Short mmCIF file of C-alpha atoms and ligand atoms in Angstrom, two decimals:
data_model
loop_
_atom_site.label_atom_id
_atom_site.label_comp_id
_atom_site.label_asym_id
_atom_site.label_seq_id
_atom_site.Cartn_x
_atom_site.Cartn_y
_atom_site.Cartn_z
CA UNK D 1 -11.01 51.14 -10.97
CA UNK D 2 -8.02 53.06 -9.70
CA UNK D 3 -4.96 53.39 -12.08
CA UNK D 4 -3.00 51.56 -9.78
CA UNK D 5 -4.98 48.34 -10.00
CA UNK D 6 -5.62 48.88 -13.65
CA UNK D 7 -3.37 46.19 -15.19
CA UNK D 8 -4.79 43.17 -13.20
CA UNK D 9 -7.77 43.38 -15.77
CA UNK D 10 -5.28 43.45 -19.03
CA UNK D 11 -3.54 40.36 -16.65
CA UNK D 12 -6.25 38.58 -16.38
CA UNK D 13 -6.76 39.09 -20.42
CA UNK D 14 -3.97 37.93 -21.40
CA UNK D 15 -4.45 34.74 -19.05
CA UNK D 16 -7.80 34.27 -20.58
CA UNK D 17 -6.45 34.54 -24.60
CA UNK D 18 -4.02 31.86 -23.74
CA UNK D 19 -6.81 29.55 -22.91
CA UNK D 20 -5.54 29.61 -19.01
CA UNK D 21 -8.44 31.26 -17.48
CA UNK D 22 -9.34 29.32 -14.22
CA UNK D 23 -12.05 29.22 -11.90
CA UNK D 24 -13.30 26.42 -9.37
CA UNK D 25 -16.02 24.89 -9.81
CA UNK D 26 -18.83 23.90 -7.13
CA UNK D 27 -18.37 20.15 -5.65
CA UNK D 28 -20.75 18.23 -3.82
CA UNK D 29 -19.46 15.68 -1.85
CA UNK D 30 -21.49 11.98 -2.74
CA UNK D 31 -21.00 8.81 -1.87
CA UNK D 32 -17.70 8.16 -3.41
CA UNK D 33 -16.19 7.58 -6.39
CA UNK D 34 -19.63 9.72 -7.05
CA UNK D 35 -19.60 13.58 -6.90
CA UNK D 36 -21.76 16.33 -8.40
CA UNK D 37 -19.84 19.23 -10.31
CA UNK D 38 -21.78 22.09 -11.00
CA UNK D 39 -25.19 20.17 -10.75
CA UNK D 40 -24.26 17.34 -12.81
CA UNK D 41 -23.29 13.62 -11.41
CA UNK D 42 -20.39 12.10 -12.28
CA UNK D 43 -17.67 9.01 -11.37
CA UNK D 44 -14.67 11.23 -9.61
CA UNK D 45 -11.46 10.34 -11.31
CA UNK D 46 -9.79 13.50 -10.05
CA UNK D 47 -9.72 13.02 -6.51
CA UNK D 48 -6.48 12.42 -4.44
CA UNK D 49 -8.54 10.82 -1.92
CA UNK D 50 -7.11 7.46 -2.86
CA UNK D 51 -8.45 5.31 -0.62
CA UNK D 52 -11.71 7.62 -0.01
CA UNK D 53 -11.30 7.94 3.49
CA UNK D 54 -12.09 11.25 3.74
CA UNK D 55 -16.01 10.24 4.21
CA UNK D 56 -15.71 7.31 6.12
CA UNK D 57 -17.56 7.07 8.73
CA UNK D 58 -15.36 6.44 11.88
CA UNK D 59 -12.89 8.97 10.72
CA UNK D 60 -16.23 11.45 10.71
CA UNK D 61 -17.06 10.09 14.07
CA UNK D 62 -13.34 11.07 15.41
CA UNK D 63 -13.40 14.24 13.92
CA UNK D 64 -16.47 15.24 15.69
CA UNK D 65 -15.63 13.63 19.29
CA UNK D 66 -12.51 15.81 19.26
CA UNK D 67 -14.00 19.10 18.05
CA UNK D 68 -16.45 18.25 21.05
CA UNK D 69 -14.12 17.86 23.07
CA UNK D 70 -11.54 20.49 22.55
CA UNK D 71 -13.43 22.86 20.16
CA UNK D 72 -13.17 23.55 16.61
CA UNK D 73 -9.93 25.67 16.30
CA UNK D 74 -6.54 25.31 18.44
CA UNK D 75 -6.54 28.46 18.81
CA UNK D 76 -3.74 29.30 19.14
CA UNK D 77 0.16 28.28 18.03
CA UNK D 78 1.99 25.07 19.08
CA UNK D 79 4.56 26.62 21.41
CA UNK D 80 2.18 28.86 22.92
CA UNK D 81 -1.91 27.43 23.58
CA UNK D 82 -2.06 25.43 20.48
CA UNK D 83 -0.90 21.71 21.61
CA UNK D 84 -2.84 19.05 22.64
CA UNK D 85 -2.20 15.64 23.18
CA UNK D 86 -3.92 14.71 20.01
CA UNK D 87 -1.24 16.59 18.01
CA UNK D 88 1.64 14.72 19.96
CA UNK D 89 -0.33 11.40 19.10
CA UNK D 90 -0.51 12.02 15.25
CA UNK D 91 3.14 12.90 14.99
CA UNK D 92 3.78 9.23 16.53
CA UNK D 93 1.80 8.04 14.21
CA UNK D 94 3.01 9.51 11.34
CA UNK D 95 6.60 8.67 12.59
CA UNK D 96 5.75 5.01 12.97
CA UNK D 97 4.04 4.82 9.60
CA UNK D 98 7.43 6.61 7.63
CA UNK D 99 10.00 4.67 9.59
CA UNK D 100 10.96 7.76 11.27
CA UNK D 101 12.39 8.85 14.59
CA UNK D 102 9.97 11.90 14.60
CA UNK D 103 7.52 13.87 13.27
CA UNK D 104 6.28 17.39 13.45
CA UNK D 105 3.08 18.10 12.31
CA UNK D 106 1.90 21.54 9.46
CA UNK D 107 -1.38 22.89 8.98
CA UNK D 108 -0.48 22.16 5.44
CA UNK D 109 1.63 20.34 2.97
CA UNK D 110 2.40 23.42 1.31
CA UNK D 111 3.10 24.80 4.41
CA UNK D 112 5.65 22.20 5.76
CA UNK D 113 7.49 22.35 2.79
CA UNK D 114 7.63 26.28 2.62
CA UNK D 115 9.10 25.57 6.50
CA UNK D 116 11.23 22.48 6.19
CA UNK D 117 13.34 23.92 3.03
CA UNK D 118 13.60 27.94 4.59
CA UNK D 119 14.87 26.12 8.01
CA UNK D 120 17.38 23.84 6.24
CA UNK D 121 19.43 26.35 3.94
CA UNK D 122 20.33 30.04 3.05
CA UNK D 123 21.75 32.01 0.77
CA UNK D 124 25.47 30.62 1.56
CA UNK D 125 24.04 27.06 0.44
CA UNK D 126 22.66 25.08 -2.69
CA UNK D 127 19.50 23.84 -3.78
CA UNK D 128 19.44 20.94 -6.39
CA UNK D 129 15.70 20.62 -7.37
CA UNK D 130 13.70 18.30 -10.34
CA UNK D 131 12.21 20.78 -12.93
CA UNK D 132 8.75 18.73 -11.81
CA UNK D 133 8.60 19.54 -8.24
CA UNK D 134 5.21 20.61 -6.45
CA UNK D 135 4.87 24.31 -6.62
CA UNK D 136 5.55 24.28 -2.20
CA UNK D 137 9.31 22.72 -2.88
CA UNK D 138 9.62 25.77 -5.60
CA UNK D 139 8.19 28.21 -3.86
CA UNK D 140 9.99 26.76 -0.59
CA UNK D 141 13.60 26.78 -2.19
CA UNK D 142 12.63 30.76 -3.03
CA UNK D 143 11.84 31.31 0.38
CA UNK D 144 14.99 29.84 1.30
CA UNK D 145 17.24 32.03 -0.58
CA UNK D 146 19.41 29.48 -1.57
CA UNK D 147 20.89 29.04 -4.93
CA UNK D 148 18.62 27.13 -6.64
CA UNK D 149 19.85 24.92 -9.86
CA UNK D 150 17.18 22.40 -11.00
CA UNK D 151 17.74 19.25 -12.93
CA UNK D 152 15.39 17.74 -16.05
CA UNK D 153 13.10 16.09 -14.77
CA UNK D 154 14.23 12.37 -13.16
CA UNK D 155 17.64 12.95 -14.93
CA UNK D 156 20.11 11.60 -12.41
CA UNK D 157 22.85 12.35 -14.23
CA UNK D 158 22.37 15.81 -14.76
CA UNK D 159 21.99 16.23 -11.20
CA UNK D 160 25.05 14.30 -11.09
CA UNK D 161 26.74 16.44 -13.08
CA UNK D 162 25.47 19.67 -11.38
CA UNK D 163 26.77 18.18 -8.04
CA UNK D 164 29.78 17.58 -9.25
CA UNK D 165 30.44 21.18 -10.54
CA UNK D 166 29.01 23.16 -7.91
CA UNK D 167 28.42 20.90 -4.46
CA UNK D 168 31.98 22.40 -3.22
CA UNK D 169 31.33 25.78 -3.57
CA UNK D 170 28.61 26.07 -1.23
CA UNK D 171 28.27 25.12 2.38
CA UNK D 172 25.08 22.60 2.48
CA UNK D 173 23.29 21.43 0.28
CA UNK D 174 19.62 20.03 -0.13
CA UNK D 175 18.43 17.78 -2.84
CA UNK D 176 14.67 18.07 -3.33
CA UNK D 177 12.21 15.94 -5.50
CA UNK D 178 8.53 14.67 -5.19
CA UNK D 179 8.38 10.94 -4.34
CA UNK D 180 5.80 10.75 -6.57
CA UNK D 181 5.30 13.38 -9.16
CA UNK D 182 1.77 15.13 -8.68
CA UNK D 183 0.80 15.72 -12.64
CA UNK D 184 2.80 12.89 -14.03
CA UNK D 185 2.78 9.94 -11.61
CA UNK D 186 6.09 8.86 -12.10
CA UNK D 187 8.16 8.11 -9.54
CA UNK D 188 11.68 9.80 -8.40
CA UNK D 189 14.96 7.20 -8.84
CA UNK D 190 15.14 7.06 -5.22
CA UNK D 191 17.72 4.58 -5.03
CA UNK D 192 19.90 7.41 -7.35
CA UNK D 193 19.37 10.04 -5.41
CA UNK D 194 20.45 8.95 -2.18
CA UNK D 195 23.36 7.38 -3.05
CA UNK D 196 24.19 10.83 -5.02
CA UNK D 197 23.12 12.46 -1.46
CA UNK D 198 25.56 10.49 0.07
CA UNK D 199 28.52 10.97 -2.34
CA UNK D 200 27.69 14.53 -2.40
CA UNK D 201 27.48 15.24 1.68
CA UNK D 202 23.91 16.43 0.78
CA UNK D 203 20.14 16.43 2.56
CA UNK D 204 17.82 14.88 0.67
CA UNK D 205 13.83 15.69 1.04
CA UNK D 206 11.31 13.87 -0.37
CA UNK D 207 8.08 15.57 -0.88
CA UNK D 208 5.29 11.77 -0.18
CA UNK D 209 2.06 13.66 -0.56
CA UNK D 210 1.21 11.48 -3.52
CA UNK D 211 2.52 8.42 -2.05
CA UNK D 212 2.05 8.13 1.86
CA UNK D 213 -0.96 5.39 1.88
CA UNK D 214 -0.23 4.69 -1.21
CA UNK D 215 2.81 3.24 -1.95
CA UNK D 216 4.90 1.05 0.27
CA UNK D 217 4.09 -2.41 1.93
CA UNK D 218 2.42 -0.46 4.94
CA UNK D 219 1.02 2.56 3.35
CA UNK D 220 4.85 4.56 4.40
CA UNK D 221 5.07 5.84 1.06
CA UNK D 222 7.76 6.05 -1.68
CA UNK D 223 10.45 5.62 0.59
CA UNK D 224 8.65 2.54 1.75
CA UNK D 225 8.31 1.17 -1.57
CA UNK D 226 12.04 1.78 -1.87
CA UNK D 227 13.19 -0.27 0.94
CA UNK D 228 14.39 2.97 2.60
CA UNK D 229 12.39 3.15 5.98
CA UNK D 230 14.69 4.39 8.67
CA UNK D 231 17.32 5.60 6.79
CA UNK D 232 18.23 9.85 7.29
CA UNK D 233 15.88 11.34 4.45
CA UNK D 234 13.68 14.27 5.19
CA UNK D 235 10.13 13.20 4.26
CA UNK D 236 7.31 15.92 3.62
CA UNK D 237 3.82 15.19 3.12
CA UNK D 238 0.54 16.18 3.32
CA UNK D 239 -2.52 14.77 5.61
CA UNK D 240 -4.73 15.68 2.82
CA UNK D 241 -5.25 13.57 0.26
CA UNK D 242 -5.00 9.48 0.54
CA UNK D 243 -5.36 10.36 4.97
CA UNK D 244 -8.72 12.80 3.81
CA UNK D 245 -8.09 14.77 6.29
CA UNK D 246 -6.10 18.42 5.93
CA UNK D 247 -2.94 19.42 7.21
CA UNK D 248 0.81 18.13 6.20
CA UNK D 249 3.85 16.61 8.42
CA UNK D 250 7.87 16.37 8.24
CA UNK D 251 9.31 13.07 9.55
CA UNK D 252 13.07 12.13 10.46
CA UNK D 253 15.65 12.37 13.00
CA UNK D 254 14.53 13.60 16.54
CA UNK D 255 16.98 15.94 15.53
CA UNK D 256 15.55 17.18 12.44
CA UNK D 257 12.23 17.48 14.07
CA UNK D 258 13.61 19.41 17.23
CA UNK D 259 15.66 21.76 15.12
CA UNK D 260 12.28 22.61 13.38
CA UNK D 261 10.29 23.25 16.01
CA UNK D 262 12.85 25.94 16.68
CA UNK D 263 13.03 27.40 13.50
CA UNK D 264 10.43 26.68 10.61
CA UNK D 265 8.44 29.90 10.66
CA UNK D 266 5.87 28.11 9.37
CA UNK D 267 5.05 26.26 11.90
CA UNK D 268 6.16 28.72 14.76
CA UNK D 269 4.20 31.61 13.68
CA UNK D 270 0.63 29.89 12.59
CA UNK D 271 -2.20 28.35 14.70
CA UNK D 272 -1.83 24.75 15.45
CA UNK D 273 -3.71 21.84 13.24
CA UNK D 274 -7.54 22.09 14.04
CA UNK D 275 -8.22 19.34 17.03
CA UNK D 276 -11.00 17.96 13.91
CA UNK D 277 -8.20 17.63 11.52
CA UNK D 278 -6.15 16.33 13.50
CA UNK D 279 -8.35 13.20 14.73
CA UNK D 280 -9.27 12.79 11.53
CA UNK D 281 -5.53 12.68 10.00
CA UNK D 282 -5.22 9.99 13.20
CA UNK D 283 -7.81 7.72 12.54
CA UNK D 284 -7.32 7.44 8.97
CA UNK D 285 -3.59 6.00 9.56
CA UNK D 286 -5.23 3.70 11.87
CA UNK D 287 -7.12 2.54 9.08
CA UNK D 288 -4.61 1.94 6.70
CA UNK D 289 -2.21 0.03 9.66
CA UNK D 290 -4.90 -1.85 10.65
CA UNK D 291 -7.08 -2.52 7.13
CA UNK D 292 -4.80 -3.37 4.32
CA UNK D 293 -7.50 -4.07 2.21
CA UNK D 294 -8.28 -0.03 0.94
CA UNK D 295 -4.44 -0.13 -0.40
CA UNK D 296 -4.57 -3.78 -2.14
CA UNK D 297 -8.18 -2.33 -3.81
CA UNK D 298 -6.27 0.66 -4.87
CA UNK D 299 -3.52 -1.90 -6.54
CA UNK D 300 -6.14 -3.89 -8.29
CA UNK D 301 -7.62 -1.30 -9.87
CA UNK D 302 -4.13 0.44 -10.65
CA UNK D 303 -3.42 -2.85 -12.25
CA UNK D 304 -7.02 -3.09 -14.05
CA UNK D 305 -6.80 -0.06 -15.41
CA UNK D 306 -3.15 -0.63 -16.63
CA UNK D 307 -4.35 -3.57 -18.64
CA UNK D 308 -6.94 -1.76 -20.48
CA UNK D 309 -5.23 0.66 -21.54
CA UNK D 310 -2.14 -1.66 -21.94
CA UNK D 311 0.46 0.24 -19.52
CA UNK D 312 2.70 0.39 -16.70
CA UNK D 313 2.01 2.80 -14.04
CA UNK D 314 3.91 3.34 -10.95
CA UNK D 315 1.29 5.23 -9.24
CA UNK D 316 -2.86 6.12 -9.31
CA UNK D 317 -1.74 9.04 -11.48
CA UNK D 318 -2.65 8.96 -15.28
CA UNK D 319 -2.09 11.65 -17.83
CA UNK D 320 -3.46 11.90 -20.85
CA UNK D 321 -1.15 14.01 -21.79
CA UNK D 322 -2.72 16.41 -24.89
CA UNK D 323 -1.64 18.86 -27.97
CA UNK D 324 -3.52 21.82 -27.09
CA UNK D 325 -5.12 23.57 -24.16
CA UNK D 326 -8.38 24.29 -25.72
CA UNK D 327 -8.47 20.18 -26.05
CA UNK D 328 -8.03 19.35 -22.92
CA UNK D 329 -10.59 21.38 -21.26
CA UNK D 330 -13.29 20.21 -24.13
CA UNK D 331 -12.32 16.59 -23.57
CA UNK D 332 -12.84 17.16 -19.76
CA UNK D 333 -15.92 18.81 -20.62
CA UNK D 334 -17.33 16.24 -22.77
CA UNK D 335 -16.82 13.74 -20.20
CA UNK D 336 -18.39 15.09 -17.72
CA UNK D 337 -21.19 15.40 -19.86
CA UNK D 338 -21.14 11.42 -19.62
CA UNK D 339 -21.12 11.67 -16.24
CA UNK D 340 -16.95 11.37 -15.28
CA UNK D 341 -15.37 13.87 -13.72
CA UNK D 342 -11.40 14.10 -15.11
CA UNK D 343 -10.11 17.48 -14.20
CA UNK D 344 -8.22 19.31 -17.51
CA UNK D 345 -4.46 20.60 -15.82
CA UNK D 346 -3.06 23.54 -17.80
CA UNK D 347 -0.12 25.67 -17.91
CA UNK D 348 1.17 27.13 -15.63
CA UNK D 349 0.65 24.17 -13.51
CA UNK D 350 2.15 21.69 -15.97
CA UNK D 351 4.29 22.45 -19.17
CA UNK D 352 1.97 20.68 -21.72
CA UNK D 353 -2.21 20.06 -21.08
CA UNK D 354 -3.54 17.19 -19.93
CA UNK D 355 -6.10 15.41 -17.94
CA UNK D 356 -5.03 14.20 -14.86
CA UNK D 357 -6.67 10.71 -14.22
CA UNK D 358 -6.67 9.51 -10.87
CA UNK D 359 -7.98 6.48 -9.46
CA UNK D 360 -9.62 5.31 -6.23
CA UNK D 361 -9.57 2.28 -4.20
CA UNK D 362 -13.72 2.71 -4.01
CA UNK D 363 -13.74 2.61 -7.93
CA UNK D 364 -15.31 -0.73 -9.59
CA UNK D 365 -13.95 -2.10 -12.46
CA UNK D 366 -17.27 -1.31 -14.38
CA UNK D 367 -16.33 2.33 -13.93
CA UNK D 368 -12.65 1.96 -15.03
CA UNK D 369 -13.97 0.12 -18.39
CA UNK D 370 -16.63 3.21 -18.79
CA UNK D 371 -13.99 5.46 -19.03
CA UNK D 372 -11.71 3.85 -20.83
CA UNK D 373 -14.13 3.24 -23.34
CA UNK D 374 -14.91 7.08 -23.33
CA UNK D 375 -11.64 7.75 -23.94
CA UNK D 376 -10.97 4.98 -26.91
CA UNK D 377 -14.22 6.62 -28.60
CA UNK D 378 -12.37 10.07 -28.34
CA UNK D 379 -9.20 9.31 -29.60
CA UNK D 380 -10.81 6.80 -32.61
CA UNK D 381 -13.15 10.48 -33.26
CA UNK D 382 -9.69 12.54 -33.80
C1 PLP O 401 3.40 17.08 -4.30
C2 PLP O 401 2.61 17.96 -3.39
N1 PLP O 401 3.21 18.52 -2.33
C3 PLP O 401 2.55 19.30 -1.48
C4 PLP O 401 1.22 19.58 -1.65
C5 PLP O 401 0.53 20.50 -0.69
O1 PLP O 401 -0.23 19.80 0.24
P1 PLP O 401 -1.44 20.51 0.97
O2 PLP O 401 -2.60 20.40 0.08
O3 PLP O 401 -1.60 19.78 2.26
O4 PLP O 401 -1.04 21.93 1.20
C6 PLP O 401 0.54 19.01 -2.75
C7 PLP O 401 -0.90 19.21 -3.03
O5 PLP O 401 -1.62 20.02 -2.83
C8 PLP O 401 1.25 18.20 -3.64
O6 PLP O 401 0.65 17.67 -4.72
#
């Protein structure tokens, strides 16, 4: 190896003595809530496909009329070859399901946030962000070049506070918090921070990836579930985990979403949403509009699985929350061994291990009592 490259190897090292070492592992796709991991079967409880749309069978059936008809890539960006009617339809769509005037459509969550926050503010302005947020918000408020002050996590007073002291020395600023928290499943005090937005002559941008078809009467989402549809917030998401499909989406004011179009690189400078993608992302909204059911099966077995383990949880999200590293990828280990998949999440990703539980509206009850009597066995054994 040449000198210059010589330290990623001591890097990686040192990631691997800290017991952070990652690598993926190979998925096969089943019949959900069934998957294989590396050969062996296993219940999925670490999907985010939440309703399990992303194999359903007219969504498939979408996806491949459209790349028949307009070919597997867009090929090129949205201002320039890369728009098709489909894309217009979806952003409807998406703007009808968040209460929204508009909505402009990202080949990726991570991407629309990246876009949404670097179009917003610059360095003369202030970012006030949770400690918690998705890694796109952080990396997005970087990009931005704002200053950046972030809050505990769900502390509404600190960001009170910080408001209070700084708000007037910058010229905008931008609140920014997941609507549901990715690792933790908590919810943001919505309520809190809007009015605080309001006092505070600040934007406010929810990040819904974890909550649009979710959460919400409809499926809209935290903001939904907040009784905030069609009030000025800047909602991010993603297309890619309760929709199945892939890609992500902004939705607000016609405004907002025309002022983007214009200036979030992100979505200037990239090829357009694949025509597959997008059908997909367009059909599975559909879905949830039209078929209630796949959210209220979600609720039962949020609510099941609550009672077992004698909770309260705001979301599908469930951490088991554990002492060491080393732990949490045995424990995940051992239960796939028992044939249940619950991915171990380590630092850097979150502050403390844990495994990140997540249920589906295609789990049955008899596979939310396996695994809770998995994990009763392992914490009775330590
Ligand atoms: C809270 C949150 N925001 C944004 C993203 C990015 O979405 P995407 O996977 O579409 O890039 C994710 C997940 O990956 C997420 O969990």
């Amino acid at each position: 190896m040449l000198e210059a490259y010589t330290w990623l190897g001591r890097s990686l090292a040192t990631i691997g003595q800290a017991g952070w070492h990652r690598a993926e592992k190979i998925v096969q796709t089943l019949s959900p809530p069934f998957i294989k991991v590396d050969g062996l079967e296993a219940i999925n409880f670490g999907s985010n496909d939440y309703l399990g749309l992303a194999t359903e069978y007219r969504i498939k059936m979408e996806a491949i009329a459209a790349i028949d008809q307009h070919g597997t890539g867009s090929t090129g960006s949205r201002l320039v070859t890369g728009h098709r009617q489909l894309h217009r339809d979806l952003e409807r769509s998406i703007a009808e399901l968040k209460g929204s005037q508009a909505a402009l459509v990202f080949s990726s969550g991570y991407l629309a946030n990246l876009g949404t926050i670097a179009a917003l503010v610059n360095n003369r302005d202030l970012i006030l962000a949770d400690q918690y947020n998705h890694s796109s918000l952080k990396n997005g408020a970087r990009l931005s070049q704002a200053t950046i002050r972030e809050y505990s996590h769900n502390d509404c007073q600190a960001l009170e506070n910080l408001l209070k002291q700084q708000r007037r020395l910058y010229r905008r600023a931008l609140i920014l918090s997941d609507g549901v928290f990715s690792m933790d499943g908590d919810l943001c005090n919505l309520p809190q921070l809007l009015n605080l937005s309001q006092v505070y002559e600040s934007m406010l941008l929810i990040d819904e990836a974890h909550a649009t078809a979710v959460l919400g009467g409809t499926g809209g989402g935290s903001v939904e579930h907040w009784g905030f549809s069609g009030v000025e917030i800047v909602q991010t998401g993603t297309l890619s985990k309760a929709l199945g499909s892939l890609g992500g989406y902004v939705a607000g004011s016609a405004t907002l979403i025309d002022y983007l179009r214009n200036r979030a690189a992100s979505w200037i400078y990239t090829t357009g949403l694949s025509p597959g993608d997008t059908a997909a992302a367009l059909k599975a909204i559909a879905i949830v509009k039209e078929e209630p059911e796949h959210l209220q099966r979600l609720r039962e077995n949020i609510s099941y699985f609550c009672n077992l383990l004698g909770t309260k949880a705001q979301s599908p999200i469930f951490p088991v929350v554990l002492k060491k590293t080393t732990e949490a990828t045995e424990l995940s280990l051992t239960l796939l061994e028992k044939g249940v998949f619950v991915p171990a999440i380590r630092p850097p990703t979150v502050p403390t291990s844990r495994l990140r539980i997540s249920l589906m509206a295609k789990h049955e009850k008899e596979h939310l009592d396996y695994l809770h009597e998995l994990l009763v066995r392992y914490i009775q054994k330590h």
